[in-house]
Structure formats: C-alpha cells, structure tokens
PDB file of C-alpha atoms in Angstrom:
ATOM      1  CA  UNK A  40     -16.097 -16.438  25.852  1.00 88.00           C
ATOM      2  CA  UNK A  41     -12.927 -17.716  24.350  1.00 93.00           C
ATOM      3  CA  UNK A  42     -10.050 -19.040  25.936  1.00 96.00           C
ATOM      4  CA  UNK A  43      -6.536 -18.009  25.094  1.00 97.00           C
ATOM      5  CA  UNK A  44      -3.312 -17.831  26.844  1.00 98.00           C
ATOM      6  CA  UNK A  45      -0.776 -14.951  27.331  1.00 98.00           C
ATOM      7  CA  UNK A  46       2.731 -15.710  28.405  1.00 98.00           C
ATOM      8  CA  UNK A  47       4.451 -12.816  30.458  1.00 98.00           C
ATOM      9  CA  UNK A  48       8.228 -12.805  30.347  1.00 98.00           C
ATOM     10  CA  UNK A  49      10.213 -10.654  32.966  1.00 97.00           C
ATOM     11  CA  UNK A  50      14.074 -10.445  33.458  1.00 97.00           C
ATOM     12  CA  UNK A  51      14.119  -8.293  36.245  1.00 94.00           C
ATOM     13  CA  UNK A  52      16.831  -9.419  38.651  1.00 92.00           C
ATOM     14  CA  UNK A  53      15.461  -8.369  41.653  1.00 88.00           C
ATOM     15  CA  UNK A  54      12.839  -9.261  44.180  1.00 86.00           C
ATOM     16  CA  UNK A  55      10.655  -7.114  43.673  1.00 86.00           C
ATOM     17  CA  UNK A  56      11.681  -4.965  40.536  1.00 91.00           C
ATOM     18  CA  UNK A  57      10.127  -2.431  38.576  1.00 93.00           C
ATOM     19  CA  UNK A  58      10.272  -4.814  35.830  1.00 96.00           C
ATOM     20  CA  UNK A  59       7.903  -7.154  37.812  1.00 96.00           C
ATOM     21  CA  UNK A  60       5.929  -4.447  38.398  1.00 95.00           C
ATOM     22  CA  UNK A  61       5.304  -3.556  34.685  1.00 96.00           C
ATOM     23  CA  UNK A  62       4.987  -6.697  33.576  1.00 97.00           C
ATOM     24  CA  UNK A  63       1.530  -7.174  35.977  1.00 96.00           C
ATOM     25  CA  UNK A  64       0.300  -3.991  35.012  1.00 96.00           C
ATOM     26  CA  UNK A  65       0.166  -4.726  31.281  1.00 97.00           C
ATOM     27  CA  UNK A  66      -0.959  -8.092  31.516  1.00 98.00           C
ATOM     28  CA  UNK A  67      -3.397  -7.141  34.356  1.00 97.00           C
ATOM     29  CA  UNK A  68      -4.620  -4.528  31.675  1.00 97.00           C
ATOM     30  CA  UNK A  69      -4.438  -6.406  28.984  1.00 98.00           C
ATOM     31  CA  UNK A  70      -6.722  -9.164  30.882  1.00 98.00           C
ATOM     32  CA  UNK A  71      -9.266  -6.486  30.758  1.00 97.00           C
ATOM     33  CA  UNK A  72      -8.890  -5.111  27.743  1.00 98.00           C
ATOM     34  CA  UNK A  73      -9.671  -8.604  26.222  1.00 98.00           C
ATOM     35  CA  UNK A  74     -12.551  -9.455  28.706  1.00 97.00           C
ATOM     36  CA  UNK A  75     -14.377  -6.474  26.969  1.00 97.00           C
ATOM     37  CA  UNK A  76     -13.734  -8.197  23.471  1.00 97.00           C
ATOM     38  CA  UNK A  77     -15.413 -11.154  25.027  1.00 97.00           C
ATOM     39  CA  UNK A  78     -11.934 -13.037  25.214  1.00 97.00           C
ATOM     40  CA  UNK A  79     -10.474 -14.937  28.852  1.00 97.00           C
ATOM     41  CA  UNK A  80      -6.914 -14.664  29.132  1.00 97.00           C
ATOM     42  CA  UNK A  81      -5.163 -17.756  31.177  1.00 97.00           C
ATOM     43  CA  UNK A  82      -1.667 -15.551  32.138  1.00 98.00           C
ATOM     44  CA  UNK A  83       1.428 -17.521  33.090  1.00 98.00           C
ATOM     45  CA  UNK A  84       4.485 -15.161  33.879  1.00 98.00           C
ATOM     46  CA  UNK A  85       7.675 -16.422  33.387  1.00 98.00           C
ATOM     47  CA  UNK A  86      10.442 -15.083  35.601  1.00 97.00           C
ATOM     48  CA  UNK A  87      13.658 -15.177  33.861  1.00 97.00           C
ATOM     49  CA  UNK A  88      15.546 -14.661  37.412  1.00 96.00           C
ATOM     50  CA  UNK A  89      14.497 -18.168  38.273  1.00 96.00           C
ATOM     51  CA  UNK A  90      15.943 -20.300  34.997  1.00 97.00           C
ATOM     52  CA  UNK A  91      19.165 -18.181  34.706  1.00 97.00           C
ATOM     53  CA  UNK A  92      21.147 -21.454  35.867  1.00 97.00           C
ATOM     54  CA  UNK A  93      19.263 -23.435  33.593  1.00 97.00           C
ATOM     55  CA  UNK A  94      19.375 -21.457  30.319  1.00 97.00           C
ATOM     56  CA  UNK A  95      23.227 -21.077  30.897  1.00 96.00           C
ATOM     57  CA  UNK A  96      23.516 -24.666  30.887  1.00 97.00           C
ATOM     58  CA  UNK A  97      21.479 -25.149  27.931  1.00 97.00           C
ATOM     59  CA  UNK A  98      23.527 -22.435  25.712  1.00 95.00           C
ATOM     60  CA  UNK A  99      26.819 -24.810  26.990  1.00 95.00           C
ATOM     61  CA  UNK A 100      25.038 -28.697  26.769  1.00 94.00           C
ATOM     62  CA  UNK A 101      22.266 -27.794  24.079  1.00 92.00           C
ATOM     63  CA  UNK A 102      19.634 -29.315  26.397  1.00 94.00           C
ATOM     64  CA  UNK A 103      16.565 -28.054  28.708  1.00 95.00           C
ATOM     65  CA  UNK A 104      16.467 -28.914  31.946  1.00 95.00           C
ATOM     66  CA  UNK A 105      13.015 -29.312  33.454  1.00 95.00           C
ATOM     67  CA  UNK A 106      11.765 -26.022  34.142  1.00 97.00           C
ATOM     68  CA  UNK A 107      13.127 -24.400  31.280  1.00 97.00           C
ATOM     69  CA  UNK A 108      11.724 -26.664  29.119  1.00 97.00           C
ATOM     70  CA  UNK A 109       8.837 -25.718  30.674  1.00 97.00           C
ATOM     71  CA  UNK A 110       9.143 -22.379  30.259  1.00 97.00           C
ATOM     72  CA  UNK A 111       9.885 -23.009  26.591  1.00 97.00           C
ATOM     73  CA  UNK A 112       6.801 -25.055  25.905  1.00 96.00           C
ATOM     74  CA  UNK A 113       4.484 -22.245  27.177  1.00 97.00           C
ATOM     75  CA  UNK A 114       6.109 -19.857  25.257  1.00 97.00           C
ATOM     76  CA  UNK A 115       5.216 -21.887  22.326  1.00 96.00           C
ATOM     77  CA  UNK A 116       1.831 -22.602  23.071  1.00 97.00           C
ATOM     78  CA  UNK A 117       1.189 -18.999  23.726  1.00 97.00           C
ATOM     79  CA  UNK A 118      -1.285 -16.970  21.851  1.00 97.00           C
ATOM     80  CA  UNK A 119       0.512 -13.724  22.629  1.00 98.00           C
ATOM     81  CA  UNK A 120       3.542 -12.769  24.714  1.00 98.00           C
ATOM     82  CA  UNK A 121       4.151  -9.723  27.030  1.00 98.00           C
ATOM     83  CA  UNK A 122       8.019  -9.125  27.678  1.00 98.00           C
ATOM     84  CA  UNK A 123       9.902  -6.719  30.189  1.00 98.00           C
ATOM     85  CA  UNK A 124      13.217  -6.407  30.113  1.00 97.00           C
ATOM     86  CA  UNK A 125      15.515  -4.412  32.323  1.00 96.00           C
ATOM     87  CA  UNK A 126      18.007  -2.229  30.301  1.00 95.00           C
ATOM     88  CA  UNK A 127      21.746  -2.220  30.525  1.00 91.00           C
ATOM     89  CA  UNK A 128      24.284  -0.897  28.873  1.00 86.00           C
ATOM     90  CA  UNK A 129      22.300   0.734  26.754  1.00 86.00           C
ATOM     91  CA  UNK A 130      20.419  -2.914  25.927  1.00 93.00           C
ATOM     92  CA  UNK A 131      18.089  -5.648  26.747  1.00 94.00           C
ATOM     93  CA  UNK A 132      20.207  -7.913  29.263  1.00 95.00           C
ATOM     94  CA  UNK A 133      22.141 -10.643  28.472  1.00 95.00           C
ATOM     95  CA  UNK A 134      19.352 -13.202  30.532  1.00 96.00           C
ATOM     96  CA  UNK A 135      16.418 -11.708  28.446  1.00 97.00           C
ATOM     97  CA  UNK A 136      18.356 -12.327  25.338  1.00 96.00           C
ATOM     98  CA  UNK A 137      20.052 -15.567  26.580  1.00 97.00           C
ATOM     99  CA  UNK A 138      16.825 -17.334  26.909  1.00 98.00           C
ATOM    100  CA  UNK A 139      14.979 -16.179  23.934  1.00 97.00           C
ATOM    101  CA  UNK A 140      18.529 -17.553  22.480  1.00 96.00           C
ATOM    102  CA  UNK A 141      17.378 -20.778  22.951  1.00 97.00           C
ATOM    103  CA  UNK A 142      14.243 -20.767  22.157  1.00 96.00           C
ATOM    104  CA  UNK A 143      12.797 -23.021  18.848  1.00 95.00           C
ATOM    105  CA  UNK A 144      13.776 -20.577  15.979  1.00 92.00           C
ATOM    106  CA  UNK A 145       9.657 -20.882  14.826  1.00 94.00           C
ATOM    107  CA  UNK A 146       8.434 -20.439  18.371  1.00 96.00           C
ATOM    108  CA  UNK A 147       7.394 -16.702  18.331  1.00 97.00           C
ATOM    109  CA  UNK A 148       6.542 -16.584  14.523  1.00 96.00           C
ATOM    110  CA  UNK A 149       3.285 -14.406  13.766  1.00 96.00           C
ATOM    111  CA  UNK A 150       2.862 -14.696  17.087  1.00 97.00           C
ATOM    112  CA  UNK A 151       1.843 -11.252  18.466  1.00 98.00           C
ATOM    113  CA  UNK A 152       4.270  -9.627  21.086  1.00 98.00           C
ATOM    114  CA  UNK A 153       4.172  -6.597  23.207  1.00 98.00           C
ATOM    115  CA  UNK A 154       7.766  -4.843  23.820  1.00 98.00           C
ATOM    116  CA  UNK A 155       8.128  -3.322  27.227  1.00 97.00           C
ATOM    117  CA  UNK A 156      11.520  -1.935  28.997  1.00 97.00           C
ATOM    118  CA  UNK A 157      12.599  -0.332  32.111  1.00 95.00           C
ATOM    119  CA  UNK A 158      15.304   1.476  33.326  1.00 93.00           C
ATOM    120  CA  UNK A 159      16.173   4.209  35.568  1.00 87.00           C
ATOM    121  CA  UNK A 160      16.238   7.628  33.119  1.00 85.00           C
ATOM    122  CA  UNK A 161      14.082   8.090  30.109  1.00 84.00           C
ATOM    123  CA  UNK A 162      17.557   8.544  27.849  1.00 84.00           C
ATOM    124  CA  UNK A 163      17.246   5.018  27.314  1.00 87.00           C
ATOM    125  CA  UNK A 164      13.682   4.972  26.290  1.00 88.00           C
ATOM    126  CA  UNK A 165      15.028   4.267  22.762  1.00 89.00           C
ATOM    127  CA  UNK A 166      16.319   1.087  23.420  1.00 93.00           C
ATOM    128  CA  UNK A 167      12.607  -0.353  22.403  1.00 94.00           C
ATOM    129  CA  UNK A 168      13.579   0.968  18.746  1.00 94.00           C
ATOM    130  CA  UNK A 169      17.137   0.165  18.308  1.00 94.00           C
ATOM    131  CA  UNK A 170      17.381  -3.242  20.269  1.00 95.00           C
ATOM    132  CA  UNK A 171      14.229  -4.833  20.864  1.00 96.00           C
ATOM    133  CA  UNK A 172      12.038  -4.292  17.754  1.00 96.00           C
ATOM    134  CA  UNK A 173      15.090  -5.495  15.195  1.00 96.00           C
ATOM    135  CA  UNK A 174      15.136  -8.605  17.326  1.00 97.00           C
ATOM    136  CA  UNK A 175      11.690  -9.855  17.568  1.00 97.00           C
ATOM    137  CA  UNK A 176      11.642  -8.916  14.020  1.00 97.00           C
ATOM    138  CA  UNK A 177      13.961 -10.837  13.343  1.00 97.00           C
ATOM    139  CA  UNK A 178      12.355 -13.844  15.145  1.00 97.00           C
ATOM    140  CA  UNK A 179       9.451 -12.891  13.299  1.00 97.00           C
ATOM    141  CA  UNK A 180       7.323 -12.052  15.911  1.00 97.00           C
ATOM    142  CA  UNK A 181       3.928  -9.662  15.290  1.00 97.00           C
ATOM    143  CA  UNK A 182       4.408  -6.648  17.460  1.00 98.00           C
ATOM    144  CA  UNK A 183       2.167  -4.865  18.447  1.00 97.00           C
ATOM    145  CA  UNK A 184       2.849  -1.243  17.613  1.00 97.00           C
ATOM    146  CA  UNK A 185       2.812   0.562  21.145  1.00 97.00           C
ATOM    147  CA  UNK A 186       5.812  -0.499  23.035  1.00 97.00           C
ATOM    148  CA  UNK A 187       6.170   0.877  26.600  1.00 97.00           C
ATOM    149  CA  UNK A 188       9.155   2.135  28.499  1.00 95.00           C
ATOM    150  CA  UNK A 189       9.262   3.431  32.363  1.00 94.00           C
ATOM    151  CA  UNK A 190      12.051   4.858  33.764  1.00 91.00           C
ATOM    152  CA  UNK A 191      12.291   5.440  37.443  1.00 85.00           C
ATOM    153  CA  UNK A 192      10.467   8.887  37.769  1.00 85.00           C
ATOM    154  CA  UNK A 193       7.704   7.220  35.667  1.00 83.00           C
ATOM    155  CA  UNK A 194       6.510   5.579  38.917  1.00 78.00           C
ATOM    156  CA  UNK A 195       5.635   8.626  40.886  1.00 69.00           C
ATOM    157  CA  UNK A 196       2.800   9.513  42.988  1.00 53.00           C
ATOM    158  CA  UNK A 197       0.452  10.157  39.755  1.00 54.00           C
ATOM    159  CA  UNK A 198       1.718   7.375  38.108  1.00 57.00           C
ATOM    160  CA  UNK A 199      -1.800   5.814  38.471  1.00 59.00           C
ATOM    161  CA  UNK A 200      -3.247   8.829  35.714  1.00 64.00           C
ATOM    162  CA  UNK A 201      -0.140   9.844  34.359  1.00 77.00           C
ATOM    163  CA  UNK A 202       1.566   9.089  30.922  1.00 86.00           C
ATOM    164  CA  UNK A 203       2.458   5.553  31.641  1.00 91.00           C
ATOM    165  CA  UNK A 204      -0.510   4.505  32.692  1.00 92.00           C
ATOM    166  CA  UNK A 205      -2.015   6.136  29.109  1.00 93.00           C
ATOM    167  CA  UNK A 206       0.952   3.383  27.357  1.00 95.00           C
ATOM    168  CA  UNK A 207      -0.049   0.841  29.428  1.00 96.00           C
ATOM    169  CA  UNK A 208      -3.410   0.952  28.672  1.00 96.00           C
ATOM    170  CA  UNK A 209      -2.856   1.495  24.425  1.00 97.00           C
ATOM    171  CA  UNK A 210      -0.559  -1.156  24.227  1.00 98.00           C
ATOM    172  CA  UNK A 211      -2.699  -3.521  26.145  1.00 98.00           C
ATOM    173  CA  UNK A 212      -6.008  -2.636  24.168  1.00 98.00           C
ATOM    174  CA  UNK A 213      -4.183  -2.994  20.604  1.00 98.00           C
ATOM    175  CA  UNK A 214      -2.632  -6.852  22.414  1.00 98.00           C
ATOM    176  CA  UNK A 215      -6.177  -7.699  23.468  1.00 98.00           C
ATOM    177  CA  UNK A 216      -7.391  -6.356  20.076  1.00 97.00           C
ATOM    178  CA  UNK A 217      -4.555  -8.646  17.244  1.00 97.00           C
ATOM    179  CA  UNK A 218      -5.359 -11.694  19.874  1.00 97.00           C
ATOM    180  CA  UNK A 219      -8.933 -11.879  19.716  1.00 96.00           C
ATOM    181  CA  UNK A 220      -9.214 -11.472  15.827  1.00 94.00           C
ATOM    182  CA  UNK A 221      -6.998 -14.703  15.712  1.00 93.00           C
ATOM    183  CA  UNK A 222      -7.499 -18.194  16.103  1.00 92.00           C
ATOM    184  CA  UNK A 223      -6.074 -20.081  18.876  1.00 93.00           C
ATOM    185  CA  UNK A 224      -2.168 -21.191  18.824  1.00 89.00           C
ATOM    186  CA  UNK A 225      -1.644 -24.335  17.396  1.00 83.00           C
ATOM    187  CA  UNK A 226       1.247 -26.451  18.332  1.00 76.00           C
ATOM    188  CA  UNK A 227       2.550 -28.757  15.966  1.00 69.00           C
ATOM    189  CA  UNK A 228       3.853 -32.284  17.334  1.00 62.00           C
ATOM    190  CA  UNK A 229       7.259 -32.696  15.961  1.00 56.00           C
ATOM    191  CA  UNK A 230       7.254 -36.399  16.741  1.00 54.00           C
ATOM    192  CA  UNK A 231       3.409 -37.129  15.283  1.00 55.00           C
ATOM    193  CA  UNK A 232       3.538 -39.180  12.104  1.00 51.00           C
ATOM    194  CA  UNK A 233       1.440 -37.179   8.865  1.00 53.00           C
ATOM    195  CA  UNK A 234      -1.512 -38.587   7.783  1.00 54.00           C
ATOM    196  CA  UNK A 235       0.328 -40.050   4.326  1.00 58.00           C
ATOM    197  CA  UNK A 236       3.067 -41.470   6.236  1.00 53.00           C
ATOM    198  CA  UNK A 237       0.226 -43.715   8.752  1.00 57.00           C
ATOM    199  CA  UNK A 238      -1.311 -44.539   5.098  1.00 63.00           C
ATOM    200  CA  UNK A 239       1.975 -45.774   4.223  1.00 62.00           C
ATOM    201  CA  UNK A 240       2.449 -47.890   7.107  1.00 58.00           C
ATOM    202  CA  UNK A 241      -1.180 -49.544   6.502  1.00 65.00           C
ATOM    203  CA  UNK A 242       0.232 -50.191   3.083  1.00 65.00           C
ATOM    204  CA  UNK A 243       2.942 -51.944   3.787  1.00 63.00           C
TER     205      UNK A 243
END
C-alpha cells in the first residue's frame, strides 16, 4: 500500500468548534476513500488556535519559533492538505490567512488542496468562491474541485445522511483520487550542495 501524508489545517477558535469537527470528518473520509485506492494516509492536523502567538511574532520578527516551524515543515512535506476555516466578516479569518502568510511562497505549489468553511448561515456559503479559491490559486495550489461549506443548521439530527455528508464524501473521494495518481512529495534541501557544485569542490 503506499504511504502518503495529509496535513489538516483548522482555525477554529474554539474548543471544540464546528470547524474541528469538519476538519475530522473529511480527513476521516478521505482516509477511507484512499484506503480503497490502495493508498495509507499518515494525517497530522494542525490547529491554528495553538500557533496564533507564534505566527504573530513571525509576521513582526520574520522568524519561526519552534512549533510553527514545525507546523510549516509539515505543510511542506505534505502530499495533500485539508483546510477549515471559520468565516468572518464575510471571509476566511485573519489567523487562517496570517499563517498561510508566512508560509514558503513554493510550499503549496501543485500541491492538491481541499477548501472547506464554516459558519453559522448558509448566506456565506460563497465565501469558498470569492475568498478562498482566488487565494490558493494564487499560491498555486491544485484544488480539488468540490469545496465544502456547513453552516450551523447543516449539523442537525440527519446530518449523518443529509447533504453535507454527500460533500463530505465527493470532496474526499476526488482528494483521495488526485493523491494517489501522484508521486510522493518531495522536499527539496535548500542548504544541500548540487551535484556540479560537489564536482567542483573535488576539482579544486
């Protein structure tokens, strides 16, 4: 079976949030979406809650601290990404788009993404379209085409059957589907010497 590794972002401010609660239903579907394609996800969920210190004091010094370098690493080394953002203000919030703010401008490039948002009436189910498709486009991200949105009333008592859980379960299958018809991420070692430069060396 092979072995890849899917990176789940949430900014959901609250413990627990409906944002939380998306984010492990997709990746717990996607994880079984990609078992039947004969692929083993490793999941690692980031929770942007936890590094809002940190990321504000990287957008003011310029550097990581520990565990958002972390944080930032993984995302990198990711062979897909699941992110849930809370809306506001008609938006993604500021933490979701403060860390992906400083994130390595190549980090989520061809790298395949699945958009999810929640909020607490469907009127801002649009926000998927107008906010967060421009910017992983522009970070050059692959999304996949099925985004999900929940609002509040989404999480009813059929919830388990109902429309959401038909998202979930699309968006999921077409993730498991664009990761296991790549090959694994490959991170490059900004520090490691190219092979003509070690010739070089031996040259000398």
């Amino acid at each position: 079976m092979k072995q890849r590794k899917l990176v789940v972002i949430s900014a959901g401010l609250s413990q627990p949030s409906s944002t939380r609660l998306l984010a492990d239903q997709l990746s717990a579907t996607a994880v079984r979406a990609a078992a039947q394609l004969g692929v083993h996800l490793d999941v690692q969920v980031i929770e942007l809650r936890d590094l809002a210190h940190e990321i504000t004091d990287n957008m003011l010094t310029g550097f990581a601290r520990t565990e958002l370098r972390y944080a930032q690493e993984a995302v990198t080394a990711a062979d897909a990404l699941i992110t849930v953002t809370p809306v506001f203000s008609a938006s993604y919030s500021g933490l979701y788009k403060s860390f992906f703010d400083v994130l390595d401008k190549d980090a989520l490039a061809d790298k395949p993404v699945l958009l999810a948002a929640t909020a607490g009436t469907a009127r801002h189910s649009l926000v998927l379209e107008h906010a967060l498709r421009p910017l992983f486009s522009y970070l050059r991200a692959a999304i996949i085409p099925t985004s999900v949105f929940a609002a509040s009333d989404d999480w009813g008592a059929d919830s388990v059957e109902g429309p959401l859980r038909g998202r979930i379960e699309r968006a999921a299958a077409e993730l498991a589907r664009e990761v296991e018809r790549r090959e694994p991420a490959v991170v490059t070692d900004p520090f490691a010497l190219s092979a003509d430069f070690e010739d070089m060396l031996k040259n000398l």
